[in-house]
CSV table of C-alpha atoms and ligand atoms in Angstrom, one decimal:
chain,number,residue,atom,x,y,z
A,1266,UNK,CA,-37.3,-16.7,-41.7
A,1267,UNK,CA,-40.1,-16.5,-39.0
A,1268,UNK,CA,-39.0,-17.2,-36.1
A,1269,UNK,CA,-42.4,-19.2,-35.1
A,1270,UNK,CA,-41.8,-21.7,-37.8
A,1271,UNK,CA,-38.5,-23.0,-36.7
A,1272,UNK,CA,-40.3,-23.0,-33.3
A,1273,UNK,CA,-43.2,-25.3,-34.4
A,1274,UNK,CA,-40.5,-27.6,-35.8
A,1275,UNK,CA,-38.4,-27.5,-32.6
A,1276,UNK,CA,-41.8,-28.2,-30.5
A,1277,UNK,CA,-42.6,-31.0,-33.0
A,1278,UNK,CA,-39.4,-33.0,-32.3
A,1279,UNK,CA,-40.3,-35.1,-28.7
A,1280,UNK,CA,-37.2,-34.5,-27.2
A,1281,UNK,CA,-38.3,-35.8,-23.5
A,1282,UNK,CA,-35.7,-36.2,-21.6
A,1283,UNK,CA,-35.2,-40.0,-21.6
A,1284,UNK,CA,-35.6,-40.1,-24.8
A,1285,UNK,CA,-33.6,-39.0,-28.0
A,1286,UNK,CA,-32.8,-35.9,-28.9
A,1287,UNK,CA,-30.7,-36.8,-32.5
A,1288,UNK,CA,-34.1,-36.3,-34.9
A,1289,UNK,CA,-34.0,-32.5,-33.5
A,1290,UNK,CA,-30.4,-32.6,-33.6
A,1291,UNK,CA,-30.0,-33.5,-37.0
A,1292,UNK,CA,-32.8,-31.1,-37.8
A,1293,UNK,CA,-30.9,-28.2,-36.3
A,1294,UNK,CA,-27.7,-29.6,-38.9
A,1295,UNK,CA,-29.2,-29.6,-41.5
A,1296,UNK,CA,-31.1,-26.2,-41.1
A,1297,UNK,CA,-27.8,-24.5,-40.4
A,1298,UNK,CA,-25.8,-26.7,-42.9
A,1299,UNK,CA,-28.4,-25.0,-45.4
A,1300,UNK,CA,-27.2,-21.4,-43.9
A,1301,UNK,CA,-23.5,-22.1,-44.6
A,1302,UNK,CA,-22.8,-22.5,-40.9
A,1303,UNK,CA,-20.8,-26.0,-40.3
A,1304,UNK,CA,-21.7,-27.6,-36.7
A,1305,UNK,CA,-20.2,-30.1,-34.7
A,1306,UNK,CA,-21.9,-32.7,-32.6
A,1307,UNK,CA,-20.5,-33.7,-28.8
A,1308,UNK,CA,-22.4,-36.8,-28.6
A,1309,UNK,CA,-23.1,-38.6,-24.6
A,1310,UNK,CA,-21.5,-41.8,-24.0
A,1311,UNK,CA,-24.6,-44.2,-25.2
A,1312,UNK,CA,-24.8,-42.1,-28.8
A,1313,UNK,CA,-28.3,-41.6,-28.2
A,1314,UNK,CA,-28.1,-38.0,-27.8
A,1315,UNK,CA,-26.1,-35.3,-28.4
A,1316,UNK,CA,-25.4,-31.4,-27.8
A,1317,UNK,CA,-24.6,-29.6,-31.0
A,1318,UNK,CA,-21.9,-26.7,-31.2
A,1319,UNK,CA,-22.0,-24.2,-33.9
A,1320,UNK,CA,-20.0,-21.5,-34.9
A,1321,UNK,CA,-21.4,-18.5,-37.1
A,1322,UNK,CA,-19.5,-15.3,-38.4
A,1323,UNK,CA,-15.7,-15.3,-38.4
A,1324,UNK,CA,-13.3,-17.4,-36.4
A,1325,UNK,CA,-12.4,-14.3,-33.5
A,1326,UNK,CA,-12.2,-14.2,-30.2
A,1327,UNK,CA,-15.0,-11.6,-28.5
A,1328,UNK,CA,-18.2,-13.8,-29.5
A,1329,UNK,CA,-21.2,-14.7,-27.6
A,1330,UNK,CA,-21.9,-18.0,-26.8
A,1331,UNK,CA,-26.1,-18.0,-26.8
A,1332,UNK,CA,-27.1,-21.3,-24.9
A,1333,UNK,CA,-30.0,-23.8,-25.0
A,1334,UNK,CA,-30.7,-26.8,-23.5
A,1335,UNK,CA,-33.1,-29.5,-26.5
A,1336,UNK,CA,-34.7,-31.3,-24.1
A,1337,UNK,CA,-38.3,-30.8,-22.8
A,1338,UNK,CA,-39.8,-32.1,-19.0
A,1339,UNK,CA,-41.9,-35.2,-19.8
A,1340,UNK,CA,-46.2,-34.5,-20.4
A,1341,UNK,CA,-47.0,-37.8,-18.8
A,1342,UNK,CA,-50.2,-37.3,-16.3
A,1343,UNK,CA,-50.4,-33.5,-17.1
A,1344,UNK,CA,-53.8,-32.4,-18.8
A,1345,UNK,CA,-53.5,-30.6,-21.7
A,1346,UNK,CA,-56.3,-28.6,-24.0
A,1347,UNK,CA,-54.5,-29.3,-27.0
A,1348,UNK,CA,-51.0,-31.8,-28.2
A,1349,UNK,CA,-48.3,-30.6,-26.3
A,1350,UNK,CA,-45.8,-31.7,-29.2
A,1351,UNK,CA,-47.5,-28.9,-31.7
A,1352,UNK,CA,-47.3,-25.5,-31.3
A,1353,UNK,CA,-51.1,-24.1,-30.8
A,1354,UNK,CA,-52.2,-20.9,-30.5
A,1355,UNK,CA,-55.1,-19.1,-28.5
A,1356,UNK,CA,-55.3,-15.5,-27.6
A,1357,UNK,CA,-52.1,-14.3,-27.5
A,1358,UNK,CA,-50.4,-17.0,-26.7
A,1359,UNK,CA,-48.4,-20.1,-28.2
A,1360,UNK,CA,-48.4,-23.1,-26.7
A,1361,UNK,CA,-46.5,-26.6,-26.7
A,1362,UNK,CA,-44.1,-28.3,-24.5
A,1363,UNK,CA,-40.7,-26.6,-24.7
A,1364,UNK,CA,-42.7,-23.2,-25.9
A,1365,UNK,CA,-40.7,-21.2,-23.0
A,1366,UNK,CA,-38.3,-23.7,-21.7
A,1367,UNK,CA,-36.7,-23.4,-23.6
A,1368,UNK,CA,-37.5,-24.3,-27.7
A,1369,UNK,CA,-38.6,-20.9,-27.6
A,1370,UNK,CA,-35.5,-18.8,-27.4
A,1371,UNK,CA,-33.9,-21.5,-29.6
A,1372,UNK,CA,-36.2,-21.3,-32.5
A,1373,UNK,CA,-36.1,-17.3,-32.3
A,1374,UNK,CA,-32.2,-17.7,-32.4
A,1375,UNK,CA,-31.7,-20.1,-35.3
A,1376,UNK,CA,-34.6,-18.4,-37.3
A,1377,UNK,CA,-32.1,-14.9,-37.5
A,1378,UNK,CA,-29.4,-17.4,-38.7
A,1379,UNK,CA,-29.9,-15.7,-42.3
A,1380,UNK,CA,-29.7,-12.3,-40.7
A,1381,UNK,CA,-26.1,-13.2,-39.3
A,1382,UNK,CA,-24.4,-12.1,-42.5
A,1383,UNK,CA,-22.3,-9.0,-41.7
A,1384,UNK,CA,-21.4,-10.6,-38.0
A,1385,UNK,CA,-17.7,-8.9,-37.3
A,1386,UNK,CA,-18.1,-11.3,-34.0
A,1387,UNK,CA,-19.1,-14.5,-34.1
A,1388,UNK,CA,-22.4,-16.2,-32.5
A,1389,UNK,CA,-21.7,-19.5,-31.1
A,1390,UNK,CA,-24.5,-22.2,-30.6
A,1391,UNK,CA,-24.5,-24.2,-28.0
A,1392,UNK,CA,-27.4,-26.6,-27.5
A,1393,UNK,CA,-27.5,-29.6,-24.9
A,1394,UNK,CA,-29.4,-32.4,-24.0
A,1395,UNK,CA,-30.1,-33.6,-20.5
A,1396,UNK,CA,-30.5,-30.2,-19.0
A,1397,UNK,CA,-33.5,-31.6,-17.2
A,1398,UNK,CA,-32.3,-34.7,-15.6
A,1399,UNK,CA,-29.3,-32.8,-13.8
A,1400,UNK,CA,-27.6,-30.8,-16.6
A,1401,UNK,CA,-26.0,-33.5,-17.5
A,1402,UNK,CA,-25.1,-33.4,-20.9
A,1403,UNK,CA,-23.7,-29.6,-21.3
A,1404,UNK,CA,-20.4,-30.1,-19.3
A,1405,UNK,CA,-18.5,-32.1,-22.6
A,1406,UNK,CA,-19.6,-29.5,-24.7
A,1407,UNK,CA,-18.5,-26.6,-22.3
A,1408,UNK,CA,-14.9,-28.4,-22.8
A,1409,UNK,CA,-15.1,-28.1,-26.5
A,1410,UNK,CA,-16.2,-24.3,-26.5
A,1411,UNK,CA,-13.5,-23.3,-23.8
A,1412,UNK,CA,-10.6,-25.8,-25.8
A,1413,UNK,CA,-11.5,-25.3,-29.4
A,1414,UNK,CA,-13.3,-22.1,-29.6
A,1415,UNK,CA,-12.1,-18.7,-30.4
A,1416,UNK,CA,-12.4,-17.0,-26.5
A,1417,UNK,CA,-15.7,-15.7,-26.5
A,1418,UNK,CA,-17.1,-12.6,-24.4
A,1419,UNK,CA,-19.8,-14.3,-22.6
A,1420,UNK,CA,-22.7,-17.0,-22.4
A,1421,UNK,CA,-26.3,-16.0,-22.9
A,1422,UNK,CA,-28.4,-18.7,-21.3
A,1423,UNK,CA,-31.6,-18.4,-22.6
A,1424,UNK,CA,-33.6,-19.8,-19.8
A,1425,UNK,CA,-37.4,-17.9,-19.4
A,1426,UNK,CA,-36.3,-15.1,-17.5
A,1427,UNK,CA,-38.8,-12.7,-19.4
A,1428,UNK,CA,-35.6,-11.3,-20.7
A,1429,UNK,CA,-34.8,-10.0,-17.4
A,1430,UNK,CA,-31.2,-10.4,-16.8
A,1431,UNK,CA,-30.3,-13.3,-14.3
A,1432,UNK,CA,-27.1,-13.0,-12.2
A,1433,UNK,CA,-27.6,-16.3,-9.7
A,1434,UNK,CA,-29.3,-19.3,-9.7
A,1435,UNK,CA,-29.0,-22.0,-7.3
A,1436,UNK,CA,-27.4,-25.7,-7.6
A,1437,UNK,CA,-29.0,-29.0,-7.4
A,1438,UNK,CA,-27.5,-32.0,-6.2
A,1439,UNK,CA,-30.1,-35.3,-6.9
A,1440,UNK,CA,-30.2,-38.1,-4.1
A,1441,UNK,CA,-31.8,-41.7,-3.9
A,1442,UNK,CA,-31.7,-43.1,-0.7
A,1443,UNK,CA,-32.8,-47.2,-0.1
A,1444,UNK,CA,-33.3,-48.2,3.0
A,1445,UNK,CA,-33.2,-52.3,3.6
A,1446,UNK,CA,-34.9,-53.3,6.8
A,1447,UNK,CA,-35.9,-56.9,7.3
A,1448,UNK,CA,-39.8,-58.6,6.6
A,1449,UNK,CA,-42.0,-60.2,9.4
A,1450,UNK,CA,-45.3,-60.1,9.9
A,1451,UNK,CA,-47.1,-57.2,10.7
A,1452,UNK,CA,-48.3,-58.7,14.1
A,1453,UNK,CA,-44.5,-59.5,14.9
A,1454,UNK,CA,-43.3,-56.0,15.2
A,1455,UNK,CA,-40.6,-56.8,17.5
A,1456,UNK,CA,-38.9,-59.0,14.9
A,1457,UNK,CA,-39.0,-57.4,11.6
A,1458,UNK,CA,-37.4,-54.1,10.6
A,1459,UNK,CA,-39.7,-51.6,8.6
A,1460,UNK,CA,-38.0,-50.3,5.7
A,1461,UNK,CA,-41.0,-47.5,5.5
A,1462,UNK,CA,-41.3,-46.6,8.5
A,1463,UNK,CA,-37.2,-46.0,8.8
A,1464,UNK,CA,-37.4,-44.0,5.6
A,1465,UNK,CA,-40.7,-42.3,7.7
A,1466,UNK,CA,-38.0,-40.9,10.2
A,1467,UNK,CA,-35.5,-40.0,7.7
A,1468,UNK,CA,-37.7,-37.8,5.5
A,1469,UNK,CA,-39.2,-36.3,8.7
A,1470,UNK,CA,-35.0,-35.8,9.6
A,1471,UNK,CA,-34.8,-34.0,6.3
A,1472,UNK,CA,-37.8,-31.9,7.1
A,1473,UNK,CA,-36.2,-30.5,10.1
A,1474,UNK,CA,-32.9,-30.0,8.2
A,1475,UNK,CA,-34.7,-27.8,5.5
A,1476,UNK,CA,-36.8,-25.7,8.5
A,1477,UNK,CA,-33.7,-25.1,10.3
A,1478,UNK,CA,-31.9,-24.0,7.4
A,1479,UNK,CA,-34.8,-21.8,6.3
A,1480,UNK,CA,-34.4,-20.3,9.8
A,1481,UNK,CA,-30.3,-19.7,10.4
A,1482,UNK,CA,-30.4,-18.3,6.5
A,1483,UNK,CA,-30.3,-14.5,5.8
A,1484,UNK,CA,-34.1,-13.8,4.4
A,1485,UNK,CA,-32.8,-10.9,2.3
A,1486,UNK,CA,-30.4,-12.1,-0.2
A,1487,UNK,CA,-32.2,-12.2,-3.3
A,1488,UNK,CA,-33.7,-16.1,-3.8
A,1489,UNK,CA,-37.2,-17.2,-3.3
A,1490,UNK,CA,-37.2,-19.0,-1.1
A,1491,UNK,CA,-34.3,-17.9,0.3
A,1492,UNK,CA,-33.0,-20.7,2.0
A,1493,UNK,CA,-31.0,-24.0,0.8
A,1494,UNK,CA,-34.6,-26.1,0.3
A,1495,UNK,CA,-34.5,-29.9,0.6
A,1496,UNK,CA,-37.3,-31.9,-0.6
A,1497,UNK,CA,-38.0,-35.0,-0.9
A,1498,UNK,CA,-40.2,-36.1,-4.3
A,1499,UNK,CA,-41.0,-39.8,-4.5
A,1500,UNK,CA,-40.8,-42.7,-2.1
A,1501,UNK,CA,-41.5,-46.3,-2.9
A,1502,UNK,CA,-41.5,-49.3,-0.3
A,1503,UNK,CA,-43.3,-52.4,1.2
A,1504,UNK,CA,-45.4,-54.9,-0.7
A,1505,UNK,CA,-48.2,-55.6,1.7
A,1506,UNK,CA,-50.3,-54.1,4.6
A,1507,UNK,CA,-49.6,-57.2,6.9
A,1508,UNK,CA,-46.1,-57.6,6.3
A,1509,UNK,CA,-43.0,-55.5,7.4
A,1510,UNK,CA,-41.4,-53.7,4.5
A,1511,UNK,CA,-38.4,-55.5,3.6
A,1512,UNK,CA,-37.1,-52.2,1.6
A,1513,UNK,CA,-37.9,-48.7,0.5
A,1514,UNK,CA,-36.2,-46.4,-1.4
A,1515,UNK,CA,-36.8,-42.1,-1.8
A,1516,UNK,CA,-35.4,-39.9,-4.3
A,1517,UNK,CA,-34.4,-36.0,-2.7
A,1518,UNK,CA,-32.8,-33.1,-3.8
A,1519,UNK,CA,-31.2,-30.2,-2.3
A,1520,UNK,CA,-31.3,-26.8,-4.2
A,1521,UNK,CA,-28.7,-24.9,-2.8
A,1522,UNK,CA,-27.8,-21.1,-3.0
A,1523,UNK,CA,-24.5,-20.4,-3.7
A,1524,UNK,CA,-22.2,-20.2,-0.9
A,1525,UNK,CA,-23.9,-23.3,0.9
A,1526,UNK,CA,-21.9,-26.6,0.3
A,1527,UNK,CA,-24.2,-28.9,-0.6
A,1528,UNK,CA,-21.6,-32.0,0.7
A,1529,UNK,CA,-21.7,-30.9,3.9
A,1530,UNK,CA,-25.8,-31.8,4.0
A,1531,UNK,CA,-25.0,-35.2,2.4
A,1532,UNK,CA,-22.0,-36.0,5.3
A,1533,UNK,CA,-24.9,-34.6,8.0
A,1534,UNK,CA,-27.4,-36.8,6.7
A,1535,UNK,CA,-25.0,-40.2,6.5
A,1536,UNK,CA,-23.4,-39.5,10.1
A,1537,UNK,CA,-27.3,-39.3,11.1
A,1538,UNK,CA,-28.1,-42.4,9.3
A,1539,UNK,CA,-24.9,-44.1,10.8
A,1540,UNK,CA,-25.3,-42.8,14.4
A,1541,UNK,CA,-28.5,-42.6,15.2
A,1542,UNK,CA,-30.6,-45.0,12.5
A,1543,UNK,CA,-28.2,-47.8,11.8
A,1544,UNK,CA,-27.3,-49.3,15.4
A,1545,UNK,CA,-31.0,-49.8,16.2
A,1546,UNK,CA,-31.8,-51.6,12.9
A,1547,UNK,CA,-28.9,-53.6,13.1
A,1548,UNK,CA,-29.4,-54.8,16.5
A,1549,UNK,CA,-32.4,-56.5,15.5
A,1550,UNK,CA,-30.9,-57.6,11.6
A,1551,UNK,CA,-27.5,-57.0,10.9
A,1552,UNK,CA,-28.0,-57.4,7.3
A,1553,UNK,CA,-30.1,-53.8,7.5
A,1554,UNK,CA,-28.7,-50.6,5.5
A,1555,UNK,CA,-29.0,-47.1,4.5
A,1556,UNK,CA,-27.2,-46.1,1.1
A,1557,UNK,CA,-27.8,-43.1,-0.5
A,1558,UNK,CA,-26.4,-42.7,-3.6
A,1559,UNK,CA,-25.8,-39.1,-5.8
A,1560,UNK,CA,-28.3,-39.2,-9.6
A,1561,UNK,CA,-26.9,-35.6,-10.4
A,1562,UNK,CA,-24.7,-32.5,-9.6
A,1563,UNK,CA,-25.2,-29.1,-10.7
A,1564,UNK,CA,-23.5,-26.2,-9.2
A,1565,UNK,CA,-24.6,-23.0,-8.2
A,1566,UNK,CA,-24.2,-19.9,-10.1
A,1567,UNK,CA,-23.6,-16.4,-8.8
A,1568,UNK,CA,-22.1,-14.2,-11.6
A,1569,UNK,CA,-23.0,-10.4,-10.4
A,1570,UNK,CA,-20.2,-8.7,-11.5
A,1571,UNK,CA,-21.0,-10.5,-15.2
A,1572,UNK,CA,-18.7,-8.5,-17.1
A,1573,UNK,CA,-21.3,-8.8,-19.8
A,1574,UNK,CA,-24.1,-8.1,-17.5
A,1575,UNK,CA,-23.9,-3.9,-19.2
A,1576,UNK,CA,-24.6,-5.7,-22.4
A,1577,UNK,CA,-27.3,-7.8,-21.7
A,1578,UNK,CA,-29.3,-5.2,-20.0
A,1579,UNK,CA,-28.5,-2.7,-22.7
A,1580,UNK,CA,-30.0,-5.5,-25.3
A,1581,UNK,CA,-32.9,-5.9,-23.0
A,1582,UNK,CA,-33.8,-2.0,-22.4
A,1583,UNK,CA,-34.1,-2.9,-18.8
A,1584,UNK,CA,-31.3,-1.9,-15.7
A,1585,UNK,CA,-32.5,-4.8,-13.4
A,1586,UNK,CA,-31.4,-8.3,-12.2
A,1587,UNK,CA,-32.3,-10.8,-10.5
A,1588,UNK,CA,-31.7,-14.4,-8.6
A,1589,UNK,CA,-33.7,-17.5,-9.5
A,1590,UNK,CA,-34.4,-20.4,-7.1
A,1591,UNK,CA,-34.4,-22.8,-10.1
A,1592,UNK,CA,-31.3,-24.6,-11.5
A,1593,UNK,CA,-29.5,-24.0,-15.2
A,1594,UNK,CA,-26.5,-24.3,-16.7
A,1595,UNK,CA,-25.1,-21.1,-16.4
A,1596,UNK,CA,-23.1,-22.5,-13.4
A,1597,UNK,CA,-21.3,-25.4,-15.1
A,1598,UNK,CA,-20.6,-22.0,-17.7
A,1599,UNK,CA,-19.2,-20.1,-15.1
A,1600,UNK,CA,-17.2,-23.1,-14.0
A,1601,UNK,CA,-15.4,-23.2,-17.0
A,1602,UNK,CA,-14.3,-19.7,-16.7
A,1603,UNK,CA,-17.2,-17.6,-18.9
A,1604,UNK,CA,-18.5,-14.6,-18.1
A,1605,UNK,CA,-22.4,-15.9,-17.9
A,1606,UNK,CA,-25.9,-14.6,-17.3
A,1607,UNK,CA,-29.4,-16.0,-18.3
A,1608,UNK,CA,-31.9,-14.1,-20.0
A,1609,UNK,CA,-34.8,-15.0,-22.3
A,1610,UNK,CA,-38.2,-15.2,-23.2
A,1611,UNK,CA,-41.1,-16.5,-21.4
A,1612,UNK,CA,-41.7,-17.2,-17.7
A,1613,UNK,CA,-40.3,-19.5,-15.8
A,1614,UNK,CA,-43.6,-19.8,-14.0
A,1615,UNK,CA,-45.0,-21.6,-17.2
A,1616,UNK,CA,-42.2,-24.0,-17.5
A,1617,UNK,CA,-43.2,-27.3,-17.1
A,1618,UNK,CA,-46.9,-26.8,-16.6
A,1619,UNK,CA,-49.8,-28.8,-18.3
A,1620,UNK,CA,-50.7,-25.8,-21.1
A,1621,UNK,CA,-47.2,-24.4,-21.5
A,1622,UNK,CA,-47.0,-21.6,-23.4
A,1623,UNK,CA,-44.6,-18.1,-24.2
A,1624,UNK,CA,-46.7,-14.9,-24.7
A,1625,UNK,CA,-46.6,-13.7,-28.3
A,1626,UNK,CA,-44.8,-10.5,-27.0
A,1627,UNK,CA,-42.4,-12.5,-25.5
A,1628,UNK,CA,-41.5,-13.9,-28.8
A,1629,UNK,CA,-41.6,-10.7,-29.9
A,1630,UNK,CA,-39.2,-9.5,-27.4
A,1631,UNK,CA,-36.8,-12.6,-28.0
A,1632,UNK,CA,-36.5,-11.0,-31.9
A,1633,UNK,CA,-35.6,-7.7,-30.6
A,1634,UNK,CA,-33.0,-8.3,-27.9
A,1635,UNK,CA,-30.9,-10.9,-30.7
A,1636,UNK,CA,-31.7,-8.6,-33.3
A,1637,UNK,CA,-29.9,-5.9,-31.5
A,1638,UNK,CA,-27.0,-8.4,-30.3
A,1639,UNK,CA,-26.4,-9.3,-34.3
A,1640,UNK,CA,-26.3,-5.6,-34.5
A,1641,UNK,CA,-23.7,-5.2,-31.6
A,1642,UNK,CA,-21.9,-7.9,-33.1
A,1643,UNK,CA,-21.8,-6.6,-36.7
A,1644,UNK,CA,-20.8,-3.0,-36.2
B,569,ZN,ZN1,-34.9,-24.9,-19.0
């Protein structure tokens, strides 16, 4: 089986995600149902998506758990040279949505599904949905493989590392904050409370929190950037240039290395609010808040002494490692007890982008480092 064809039919499925991820799922089913291999679906609450978990090779303990998250970053706004939701190729290079983050190292994985014959340890699939929104979906099905499964070795996430091993990434906590001030007009500034201009303050508090934290952090510890970052990515408020915003609302995150507690920024940030914000909104409209409200929660991952780590590099040919700034799974993994560490093809520094693509030699690469785990795994 080529490993680009399964890719193409990955890349075909728009798994977006707000949107479904069954038609891939059910794809995926049937694909290894036609293999022999029986999977078992951990659907979310709504039933509108689900992760899939699949066990191939014999029913032991010592497996590896290779890990994949289904759904893609939406292409909305970005301008592409050709449909992001069919794998294209130019030069050297494949493109589509999901071609490195992370259909990719999925497709390469279920395409050696045939090859997995003589496995003496099994190969567990786990594929998730809502890695994108917060890794939301993977935590269920992390409770099935540590309850149900035979005790595996390790997880492989396959995240574009350009098969580098990854030992750390950071966490993610996502924030909305709304801010209710009280309308007047424009010319009455003394009797209206500005809603923008209060969230104007806050995000310029946040500012100062990220600087400092950039400042009182250790510069050599591995991360780029280095620091815990906070950053604030859309604000909406007001209705009119002549009339006080009655409310506005921003959504934040903080992308924290492990070690830092994110909390503690959140309880900073509401005693600010409280203390310093509130008492001067409220003396002019009592009715005036601040809420802030947690989307999403991801922890941090820092899994050096991997005991799997030896076999990852030994798959990869290469002795290094390294930390990433962005967030995966691999923490919620860790969490649940499993030796973890991320490694796959393509570069993180295509994930995401208008004109996505993995480097045919990354594919390429992909094939090798499995092939040599089935081997591993079979002798
Ligand atoms: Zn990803």
């Amino acid at each position: 089986m080529e490993s680009l064809c399964v890719i193409e039919e990955l890349i075909g499925y728009e798994t977006v995600s707000r949107d479904s991820n069954l038609p891939l799922i059910d794809f995926v089913q049937n694909f290894l149902y036609d293999h022999g291999v029986d999977s078992r679906r951990v659907p979310s609450a709504d039933g509108r998506k689900s992760n899939l978990v699949a066990t191939v090779g014999p029913e032991v303990s010592g497996g590896i758990v290779l890990s994949g998250h289904t759904d893609v970053v939406p292409v909305d706004g970005q301008d592409w040279s050709s449909d992001p939701f069919a794998l294209n190729r130019r030069d050297d290079r494949w493109y589509g949505r999901g071609s490195c983050d992370m259909k990719g190292f999925i497709g390469i994985a279920l395409s050696l599904v045939p090859q997995m014959n003589a496995l003496r340890k099994p190969i567990h699939f786990a594929l998730s949905y809502d890695e994108e929104v917060g890794c939301l979906g993977a935590p269920d099905m992390i409770e099935v493989i540590r309850d149900e499964l035979p005790e595996p070795m390790g997880v492989i996430v396959g995240e574009p590392t350009g098969m580098a091993a990854v030992t750390a990434h950071k966490g993610i906590v996502g924030l909305r904050t709304t801010v209710r001030g009280y309308e007047a007009h424009s010319s009455q500034t003394h009797r209206g409370v500005s809603a923008v201009m209060t969230a104007a303050r806050l995000v310029g508090h946040l500012e100062r929190v990220a600087d400092d934290l950039a400042v009182s952090t250790p510069a050599d510890n591995g991360f780029e950037p280095h620091a815990t970052s906070v950053h604030v990515g859309v604000i909406h408020g007001g209705t009119a240039l002549n009339i006080i915003s009655g409310q506005c609302e921003f959504t934040w995150d903080i992308r924290n290395i492990p070690g830092d507690d994110p909390q503690l920024l959140i309880d900073s940030f509401e005693a600010f609010c409280k203390r310093e914000v509130l008492p001067g909104m409220r003396a002019r409209h009592e009715a005036c808040s601040i809420d802030t409200e947690i989307l999403a929660r991801c922890p941090a991952f820092d899994d050096s002494g991997s005991s799997i780590l030896g076999l990852v590099q030994s798959l990869s040919g290469r002795a290094d490692s390294y930390k990433v700034a962005y967030t995966a799974e691999a923490g919620q993994y860790q969490g649940a007890g499993f030796p973890t560490v991320l490694c796959g093809p393509g570069s993180i520094d295509q994930a995401h982008q208008p004109d996505e693509y993995i480097e045919a030699s990354e594919v390429q690469a992909g094939e090798r480092f499995l092939r040599t785990l089935l081997a591993e795994l079979s002798s």
